[in-house]
């Protein structure tokens, strides 16, 4: 995505770039397939808990189809083709779910269900590929390794970060299970799932924001800094609402999981930082110094392991929540400081720091006084008032936008 609007010299067009990236991705999958073939027993037991060559082959086929569709998805986003992106996303989920249901209706076995799932994805991917390949790929394939090397280096800098991010969340759950038992892990996992609501917001925002950033970072830096303040306001308002509504939210979970309400605010802090980072860390990608993303994730990963070992045996699931929160904050601070030195997107750093610190205080209050609805509600309302005053310029702008939208709807 970083090179879509600015392909390296020697590659030429975005279509050539897409074909080169797809080729390298397919070659990487081919290498992984060979490794799987030599160590099939190990990987099969790791992923499925039993030896099954069929399931391993289906996993690789699934990866192949998703990999190809990923490039069409990115192309639609970068071309700002919202309709195509939406249709592709919906149909992809539809075919996946529909064929899974067919498989489950015939036989409840895992193999048949996975087979139908992959078959549905394969049919959809193949049809979609032949219908839209000309909008993504060039008519003539060209590959220059020297010209492509900046893209490869950029990608290699990002690859470890994705693995570390996966390991970060997994380690806490595994350690909770080992130290406290599966019941406590159930509480921790249920709260993590509820807090995932904010991560969904981040994913939705990233879908369109990343494409906008890479296209306009040179010409519209002032607008981008304003978006940061709007995101800060929206995120803080959403956080205060979720913390205040925690007692209501936890009425809908099992009674045995309601202890998780005390750590709900702490667990929300990490996905909150992910949303904010969408407007603070793009300087790393823009400058093509992706190694800093990996370093930030590595700091987070190491600190999370150390804090889990220290906190979980004494504090239980509270220790796990604190570990994730602190490690996420360490990564956020590192990446934001580095990125802002490379490309500034924060107009008033003090304003942003004060906002995050106040939210940290509110999350701590929600933990310490989780049994006192009145205190948590009062603290949430006071925080909300503070944010509305602090971001009054953005509030006025948003009210104006809403009024304009309503006026347009009322016009005959």
Short mmCIF file of C-alpha atoms in Angstrom, two decimals:
data_model
loop_
_atom_site.label_atom_id
_atom_site.label_comp_id
_atom_site.label_asym_id
_atom_site.label_seq_id
_atom_site.Cartn_x
_atom_site.Cartn_y
_atom_site.Cartn_z
CA UNK A 1 0.00 0.00 0.00
CA UNK A 2 2.85 2.37 0.81
CA UNK A 3 4.22 2.16 -2.74
CA UNK A 4 0.90 2.08 -4.62
CA UNK A 5 0.92 5.82 -5.44
CA UNK A 6 4.72 6.02 -5.56
CA UNK A 7 6.08 2.83 -7.22
CA UNK A 8 9.88 2.50 -7.01
CA UNK A 9 11.87 3.57 -10.04
CA UNK A 10 12.01 0.73 -12.53
CA UNK A 11 8.63 -0.76 -11.63
CA UNK A 12 6.60 1.93 -13.36
CA UNK A 13 2.91 1.49 -12.61
CA UNK A 14 0.83 0.34 -9.67
CA UNK A 15 -0.29 -2.67 -11.73
CA UNK A 16 3.31 -3.77 -12.22
CA UNK A 17 3.84 -3.28 -8.51
CA UNK A 18 0.80 -5.46 -7.71
CA UNK A 19 1.97 -8.23 -10.04
CA UNK A 20 5.47 -8.17 -8.52
CA UNK A 21 4.12 -8.27 -4.96
CA UNK A 22 1.73 -11.10 -5.83
CA UNK A 23 4.56 -13.08 -7.43
CA UNK A 24 6.77 -12.76 -4.35
CA UNK A 25 3.84 -13.66 -2.07
CA UNK A 26 3.03 -16.76 -4.13
CA UNK A 27 6.69 -17.79 -4.11
CA UNK A 28 6.76 -17.39 -0.31
CA UNK A 29 3.66 -19.57 -0.01
CA UNK A 30 5.35 -22.16 -2.23
CA UNK A 31 8.37 -22.25 0.11
CA UNK A 32 6.05 -22.60 3.12
CA UNK A 33 4.30 -25.48 1.35
CA UNK A 34 7.62 -27.29 0.90
CA UNK A 35 8.44 -26.80 4.60
CA UNK A 36 4.99 -28.14 5.50
CA UNK A 37 5.60 -31.18 3.30
CA UNK A 38 8.83 -32.09 5.11
CA UNK A 39 7.39 -31.43 8.58
CA UNK A 40 3.76 -32.33 7.94
CA UNK A 41 3.33 -34.28 11.17
CA UNK A 42 4.59 -31.41 13.34
CA UNK A 43 2.48 -28.69 11.69
CA UNK A 44 -0.63 -30.84 11.43
CA UNK A 45 -0.54 -31.63 15.15
CA UNK A 46 0.25 -28.01 15.95
CA UNK A 47 -2.73 -26.62 14.02
CA UNK A 48 -5.29 -29.42 14.28
CA UNK A 49 -4.20 -31.57 17.22
CA UNK A 50 -3.91 -34.62 14.96
CA UNK A 51 -2.10 -35.81 11.85
CA UNK A 52 -4.03 -35.02 8.66
CA UNK A 53 -2.41 -34.30 5.30
CA UNK A 54 -5.84 -33.38 3.88
CA UNK A 55 -6.40 -30.62 6.45
CA UNK A 56 -2.89 -29.30 5.89
CA UNK A 57 -3.42 -29.14 2.11
CA UNK A 58 -6.77 -27.41 2.63
CA UNK A 59 -5.09 -24.87 4.93
CA UNK A 60 -2.55 -24.03 2.23
CA UNK A 61 -5.30 -23.80 -0.41
CA UNK A 62 -7.27 -21.47 1.84
CA UNK A 63 -4.16 -19.31 2.30
CA UNK A 64 -3.66 -19.19 -1.48
CA UNK A 65 -7.19 -17.97 -2.19
CA UNK A 66 -7.14 -15.41 0.64
CA UNK A 67 -3.74 -14.16 -0.51
CA UNK A 68 -4.98 -13.50 -4.04
CA UNK A 69 -8.16 -11.82 -2.81
CA UNK A 70 -6.09 -9.64 -0.49
CA UNK A 71 -4.49 -7.92 -3.49
CA UNK A 72 -7.87 -7.21 -5.07
CA UNK A 73 -9.05 -5.82 -1.74
CA UNK A 74 -6.04 -3.50 -1.44
CA UNK A 75 -6.44 -2.36 -5.04
CA UNK A 76 -10.10 -1.43 -4.46
CA UNK A 77 -9.15 0.51 -1.32
CA UNK A 78 -6.32 2.41 -3.00
CA UNK A 79 -8.54 3.26 -5.98
CA UNK A 80 -11.18 4.49 -3.51
CA UNK A 81 -13.64 2.08 -5.10
CA UNK A 82 -15.82 1.69 -2.02
CA UNK A 83 -18.55 -0.20 -3.87
CA UNK A 84 -16.19 -2.88 -5.22
CA UNK A 85 -14.44 -3.25 -1.86
CA UNK A 86 -17.76 -3.62 -0.02
CA UNK A 87 -19.19 -6.09 -2.54
CA UNK A 88 -16.01 -8.17 -2.43
CA UNK A 89 -15.96 -8.24 1.39
CA UNK A 90 -19.63 -9.21 1.66
CA UNK A 91 -19.48 -11.90 -1.04
CA UNK A 92 -16.30 -13.34 0.45
CA UNK A 93 -18.00 -13.82 3.81
CA UNK A 94 -21.20 -15.05 2.14
CA UNK A 95 -19.49 -17.79 0.13
CA UNK A 96 -17.43 -18.83 3.16
CA UNK A 97 -20.46 -19.15 5.43
CA UNK A 98 -22.79 -20.64 2.80
CA UNK A 99 -20.48 -23.48 1.82
CA UNK A 100 -19.65 -24.15 5.48
CA UNK A 101 -23.36 -24.62 6.14
CA UNK A 102 -23.64 -27.00 3.19
CA UNK A 103 -20.75 -29.06 4.53
CA UNK A 104 -22.14 -29.13 8.07
CA UNK A 105 -25.59 -30.14 6.76
CA UNK A 106 -24.15 -33.15 4.93
CA UNK A 107 -21.74 -34.30 7.62
CA UNK A 108 -20.55 -32.77 10.90
CA UNK A 109 -16.96 -33.88 10.36
CA UNK A 110 -14.23 -31.22 10.44
CA UNK A 111 -12.69 -32.35 7.13
CA UNK A 112 -15.90 -31.98 5.13
CA UNK A 113 -16.76 -28.61 6.67
CA UNK A 114 -13.27 -27.26 5.92
CA UNK A 115 -13.40 -28.77 2.41
CA UNK A 116 -16.66 -26.99 1.61
CA UNK A 117 -15.33 -23.77 3.12
CA UNK A 118 -12.22 -23.85 0.94
CA UNK A 119 -14.26 -24.90 -2.12
CA UNK A 120 -16.58 -21.92 -1.70
CA UNK A 121 -13.66 -19.56 -1.26
CA UNK A 122 -11.91 -21.09 -4.26
CA UNK A 123 -14.91 -20.74 -6.57
CA UNK A 124 -15.47 -17.13 -5.55
CA UNK A 125 -11.76 -16.23 -5.81
CA UNK A 126 -11.39 -17.81 -9.24
CA UNK A 127 -14.47 -16.07 -10.67
CA UNK A 128 -13.50 -12.75 -9.11
CA UNK A 129 -9.93 -13.06 -10.42
CA UNK A 130 -10.97 -13.54 -14.05
CA UNK A 131 -13.60 -10.79 -13.87
CA UNK A 132 -11.36 -8.09 -12.36
CA UNK A 133 -7.76 -9.13 -13.09
CA UNK A 134 -7.34 -6.40 -15.72
CA UNK A 135 -8.11 -3.71 -13.14
CA UNK A 136 -5.33 -4.94 -10.85
CA UNK A 137 -2.68 -6.69 -12.95
CA UNK A 138 -0.81 -5.54 -16.09
CA UNK A 139 -1.22 -7.18 -19.48
CA UNK A 140 2.51 -7.91 -19.65
CA UNK A 141 4.40 -9.23 -16.62
CA UNK A 142 7.75 -7.62 -15.80
CA UNK A 143 9.95 -8.26 -12.78
CA UNK A 144 13.15 -6.42 -11.92
CA UNK A 145 14.57 -7.63 -8.62
CA UNK A 146 16.75 -4.55 -8.17
CA UNK A 147 13.79 -2.23 -8.70
CA UNK A 148 11.62 -4.32 -6.40
CA UNK A 149 14.19 -4.54 -3.58
CA UNK A 150 12.94 -1.39 -1.72
CA UNK A 151 9.48 -2.99 -1.49
CA UNK A 152 10.98 -6.26 -0.29
CA UNK A 153 13.06 -4.53 2.40
CA UNK A 154 10.00 -2.57 3.50
CA UNK A 155 7.94 -5.75 3.77
CA UNK A 156 10.64 -7.68 5.63
CA UNK A 157 10.73 -4.88 8.19
CA UNK A 158 7.00 -5.33 8.84
CA UNK A 159 6.82 -9.14 8.85
CA UNK A 160 8.20 -9.77 12.38
CA UNK A 161 5.81 -7.18 13.83
CA UNK A 162 2.78 -9.21 12.74
CA UNK A 163 4.18 -12.37 14.36
CA UNK A 164 5.07 -10.54 17.58
CA UNK A 165 1.62 -8.97 17.73
CA UNK A 166 0.01 -12.41 17.51
CA UNK A 167 2.38 -13.79 20.13
CA UNK A 168 1.72 -10.86 22.46
CA UNK A 169 -1.96 -11.60 22.97
CA UNK A 170 -1.44 -15.37 22.89
CA UNK A 171 1.20 -15.40 25.64
CA UNK A 172 -1.03 -13.69 28.20
CA UNK A 173 -3.83 -16.23 27.63
CA UNK A 174 -1.47 -19.19 27.81
CA UNK A 175 0.19 -17.91 30.97
CA UNK A 176 -3.17 -17.22 32.63
CA UNK A 177 -4.23 -20.80 31.87
CA UNK A 178 -0.96 -22.22 33.20
CA UNK A 179 -0.81 -20.11 36.37
CA UNK A 180 -4.51 -19.72 37.22
CA UNK A 181 -6.43 -22.42 35.38
CA UNK A 182 -8.88 -22.54 32.48
CA UNK A 183 -11.74 -20.89 34.41
CA UNK A 184 -9.71 -17.72 34.97
CA UNK A 185 -8.61 -17.79 31.35
CA UNK A 186 -12.31 -17.95 30.42
CA UNK A 187 -12.91 -14.72 32.34
CA UNK A 188 -9.88 -13.05 30.79
CA UNK A 189 -10.77 -14.21 27.26
CA UNK A 190 -14.40 -13.09 27.60
CA UNK A 191 -13.35 -9.57 28.59
CA UNK A 192 -10.78 -9.53 25.77
CA UNK A 193 -13.57 -10.47 23.35
CA UNK A 194 -15.81 -7.66 24.62
CA UNK A 195 -13.01 -5.11 24.38
CA UNK A 196 -12.49 -6.27 20.78
CA UNK A 197 -15.38 -3.93 19.89
CA UNK A 198 -12.88 -1.06 19.84
CA UNK A 199 -10.45 -3.07 17.72
CA UNK A 200 -13.23 -3.46 15.14
CA UNK A 201 -13.53 0.34 15.01
CA UNK A 202 -9.79 0.56 14.42
CA UNK A 203 -9.98 -1.99 11.61
CA UNK A 204 -12.85 -0.18 9.91
CA UNK A 205 -11.10 3.18 10.18
CA UNK A 206 -7.82 1.76 8.88
CA UNK A 207 -9.55 0.37 5.79
CA UNK A 208 -10.03 3.84 4.33
CA UNK A 209 -7.63 5.99 6.33
CA UNK A 210 -4.44 4.18 5.28
CA UNK A 211 -5.28 4.64 1.60
CA UNK A 212 -6.00 8.34 2.20
CA UNK A 213 -2.75 8.83 4.13
CA UNK A 214 -0.50 7.27 1.50
CA UNK A 215 -2.14 9.29 -1.25
CA UNK A 216 -2.31 12.69 0.46
CA UNK A 217 0.45 12.87 3.07
CA UNK A 218 2.42 15.41 1.01
CA UNK A 219 -0.42 17.76 0.07
CA UNK A 220 -2.81 17.57 3.03
CA UNK A 221 -0.70 17.42 6.18
CA UNK A 222 -2.75 20.14 7.89
CA UNK A 223 -6.00 18.22 7.29
CA UNK A 224 -4.35 15.05 8.59
CA UNK A 225 -3.39 16.78 11.86
CA UNK A 226 -7.01 17.87 12.27
CA UNK A 227 -8.19 14.31 11.75
CA UNK A 228 -6.01 13.28 14.70
CA UNK A 229 -7.95 15.61 16.99
CA UNK A 230 -11.28 14.35 15.65
CA UNK A 231 -10.15 10.76 16.25
CA UNK A 232 -9.00 11.66 19.77
CA UNK A 233 -12.39 13.21 20.55
CA UNK A 234 -14.39 10.33 19.09
CA UNK A 235 -12.27 7.69 20.80
CA UNK A 236 -12.41 9.36 24.21
CA UNK A 237 -16.19 9.83 24.01
CA UNK A 238 -16.60 6.18 23.03
CA UNK A 239 -14.31 5.05 25.85
CA UNK A 240 -16.20 7.02 28.51
CA UNK A 241 -19.49 5.62 27.20
CA UNK A 242 -18.24 2.01 27.28
CA UNK A 243 -16.79 2.35 30.78
CA UNK A 244 -20.00 3.92 32.09
CA UNK A 245 -22.06 1.20 30.38
CA UNK A 246 -19.93 -1.70 31.69
CA UNK A 247 -22.51 -2.82 34.31
CA UNK A 248 -25.17 -3.04 31.59
CA UNK A 249 -22.85 -4.80 29.14
CA UNK A 250 -21.90 -7.48 31.68
CA UNK A 251 -25.52 -8.32 32.36
CA UNK A 252 -25.45 -10.17 29.04
CA UNK A 253 -22.48 -12.40 29.86
CA UNK A 254 -22.53 -15.51 32.01
CA UNK A 255 -22.63 -15.01 35.78
CA UNK A 256 -19.29 -16.78 36.15
CA UNK A 257 -17.64 -14.18 33.88
CA UNK A 258 -18.99 -11.05 35.59
CA UNK A 259 -15.84 -10.60 37.66
CA UNK A 260 -14.33 -9.45 34.37
CA UNK A 261 -16.22 -6.17 34.71
CA UNK A 262 -13.51 -4.89 37.07
CA UNK A 263 -10.81 -5.19 34.37
CA UNK A 264 -13.00 -4.09 31.45
CA UNK A 265 -11.67 -0.52 31.48
CA UNK A 266 -8.06 -1.72 31.61
CA UNK A 267 -8.67 -4.10 28.71
CA UNK A 268 -10.18 -1.28 26.64
CA UNK A 269 -7.03 0.82 26.97
CA UNK A 270 -4.96 -1.26 24.54
CA UNK A 271 -7.45 -1.16 21.59
CA UNK A 272 -7.98 2.54 22.33
CA UNK A 273 -4.27 3.14 21.73
CA UNK A 274 -4.53 1.16 18.48
CA UNK A 275 -7.21 3.55 17.20
CA UNK A 276 -5.22 6.63 18.19
CA UNK A 277 -2.04 5.20 16.64
CA UNK A 278 -3.78 5.22 13.25
CA UNK A 279 -3.20 8.99 13.31
CA UNK A 280 0.20 9.07 15.04
CA UNK A 281 2.53 6.38 13.64
CA UNK A 282 2.29 6.67 9.84
CA UNK A 283 5.56 8.58 9.76
CA UNK A 284 7.33 5.23 10.09
CA UNK A 285 5.67 3.77 6.98
CA UNK A 286 5.93 7.03 5.03
CA UNK A 287 9.68 7.22 5.69
CA UNK A 288 9.94 3.49 4.83
CA UNK A 289 11.70 2.75 8.14
CA UNK A 290 9.48 -0.17 9.08
CA UNK A 291 12.14 -1.65 11.35
CA UNK A 292 10.88 0.80 13.99
CA UNK A 293 7.49 -0.94 13.95
CA UNK A 294 9.19 -4.23 14.68
CA UNK A 295 11.33 -2.68 17.43
CA UNK A 296 8.23 -1.17 19.03
CA UNK A 297 6.42 -4.49 18.90
CA UNK A 298 9.50 -6.28 20.27
CA UNK A 299 9.62 -3.89 23.25
CA UNK A 300 5.93 -4.55 23.84
CA UNK A 301 6.39 -8.32 23.53
CA UNK A 302 9.32 -8.49 25.97
CA UNK A 303 7.68 -6.17 28.51
CA UNK A 304 4.43 -8.17 28.29
CA UNK A 305 6.24 -11.44 29.04
CA UNK A 306 8.13 -9.95 32.00
CA UNK A 307 5.05 -8.24 33.43
CA UNK A 308 2.91 -11.36 33.03
CA UNK A 309 5.49 -13.40 34.94
CA UNK A 310 5.60 -10.75 37.70
CA UNK A 311 1.92 -9.78 37.97
CA UNK A 312 -0.20 -12.83 37.08
CA UNK A 313 0.88 -15.12 39.96
CA UNK A 314 0.03 -12.42 42.54
CA UNK A 315 -2.75 -10.38 40.89
CA UNK A 316 -4.44 -13.02 38.73
CA UNK A 317 -6.36 -11.83 35.67
CA UNK A 318 -5.88 -8.26 36.88
CA UNK A 319 -2.15 -8.81 36.40
CA UNK A 320 -2.75 -10.05 32.85
CA UNK A 321 -4.84 -6.96 32.05
CA UNK A 322 -2.18 -4.66 33.52
CA UNK A 323 0.56 -6.43 31.56
CA UNK A 324 -1.24 -5.97 28.24
CA UNK A 325 -2.09 -2.36 29.06
CA UNK A 326 1.45 -1.34 30.04
CA UNK A 327 3.08 -3.20 27.14
CA UNK A 328 0.63 -1.58 24.69
CA UNK A 329 1.45 1.84 26.15
CA UNK A 330 5.19 1.20 25.77
CA UNK A 331 4.73 0.31 22.10
CA UNK A 332 2.45 3.29 21.50
CA UNK A 333 4.89 5.77 23.05
CA UNK A 334 7.89 4.36 21.16
CA UNK A 335 6.20 4.27 17.76
CA UNK A 336 4.50 7.65 18.19
CA UNK A 337 7.68 9.48 19.28
CA UNK A 338 9.67 7.99 16.39
CA UNK A 339 6.93 8.61 13.82
CA UNK A 340 6.30 12.21 14.89
CA UNK A 341 9.97 12.99 14.36
CA UNK A 342 9.65 11.63 10.82
CA UNK A 343 6.24 13.05 9.86
CA UNK A 344 4.18 15.21 12.20
CA UNK A 345 0.46 14.54 12.53
CA UNK A 346 -0.16 15.92 16.04
CA UNK A 347 -0.73 19.67 16.16
CA UNK A 348 -0.84 19.93 19.96
CA UNK A 349 1.05 17.06 21.67
CA UNK A 350 0.22 18.29 25.20
CA UNK A 351 -3.49 18.12 24.40
CA UNK A 352 -3.18 14.51 23.26
CA UNK A 353 -0.99 13.47 26.21
CA UNK A 354 -3.41 15.01 28.74
CA UNK A 355 -6.33 13.21 27.05
CA UNK A 356 -4.62 9.81 27.24
CA UNK A 357 -3.48 10.34 30.85
CA UNK A 358 -7.01 11.28 31.93
CA UNK A 359 -8.37 8.18 30.22
CA UNK A 360 -5.76 6.08 32.04
CA UNK A 361 -7.00 7.56 35.32
CA UNK A 362 -10.61 6.77 34.38
CA UNK A 363 -9.68 3.16 33.54
CA UNK A 364 -7.97 2.82 36.93
CA UNK A 365 -11.01 4.30 38.70
CA UNK A 366 -13.27 1.84 36.86
CA UNK A 367 -11.09 -0.96 38.25
CA UNK A 368 -10.73 0.30 41.83
CA UNK A 369 -14.42 1.19 42.17
CA UNK A 370 -15.94 -1.47 39.92
CA UNK A 371 -18.55 -2.24 42.60
CA UNK A 372 -19.62 1.41 42.89
CA UNK A 373 -21.79 2.32 39.92
CA UNK A 374 -22.23 5.92 41.12
CA UNK A 375 -18.49 6.66 41.34
CA UNK A 376 -17.67 5.16 37.93
CA UNK A 377 -20.63 6.94 36.29
CA UNK A 378 -19.71 10.28 37.88
CA UNK A 379 -16.06 9.91 36.83
CA UNK A 380 -17.15 9.03 33.28
CA UNK A 381 -19.46 12.06 33.04
CA UNK A 382 -16.79 14.41 34.39
CA UNK A 383 -14.29 13.00 31.89
CA UNK A 384 -16.79 13.43 29.07
CA UNK A 385 -17.37 17.08 29.99
CA UNK A 386 -13.61 17.65 30.13
CA UNK A 387 -13.09 16.14 26.67
CA UNK A 388 -15.93 18.16 25.16
CA UNK A 389 -14.36 21.35 26.53
CA UNK A 390 -10.82 20.37 25.52
CA UNK A 391 -11.94 19.51 21.98
CA UNK A 392 -14.59 22.22 21.68
CA UNK A 393 -13.30 23.30 18.26
CA UNK A 394 -13.83 19.78 16.94
CA UNK A 395 -17.23 19.56 18.66
CA UNK A 396 -18.38 22.76 16.93
CA UNK A 397 -17.12 21.45 13.57
CA UNK A 398 -18.91 18.13 14.03
CA UNK A 399 -22.16 19.85 14.99
CA UNK A 400 -21.86 21.96 11.84
CA UNK A 401 -21.29 18.88 9.68
CA UNK A 402 -24.31 17.12 11.21
CA UNK A 403 -26.52 20.18 10.71
CA UNK A 404 -25.42 20.45 7.09
CA UNK A 405 -26.14 16.76 6.53
CA UNK A 406 -29.61 17.00 8.11
CA UNK A 407 -30.36 20.11 6.05
CA UNK A 408 -29.42 18.26 2.85
CA UNK A 409 -31.77 15.40 3.77
CA UNK A 410 -34.67 17.78 4.38
CA UNK A 411 -34.28 19.56 1.06
CA UNK A 412 -37.02 18.60 -1.44
#
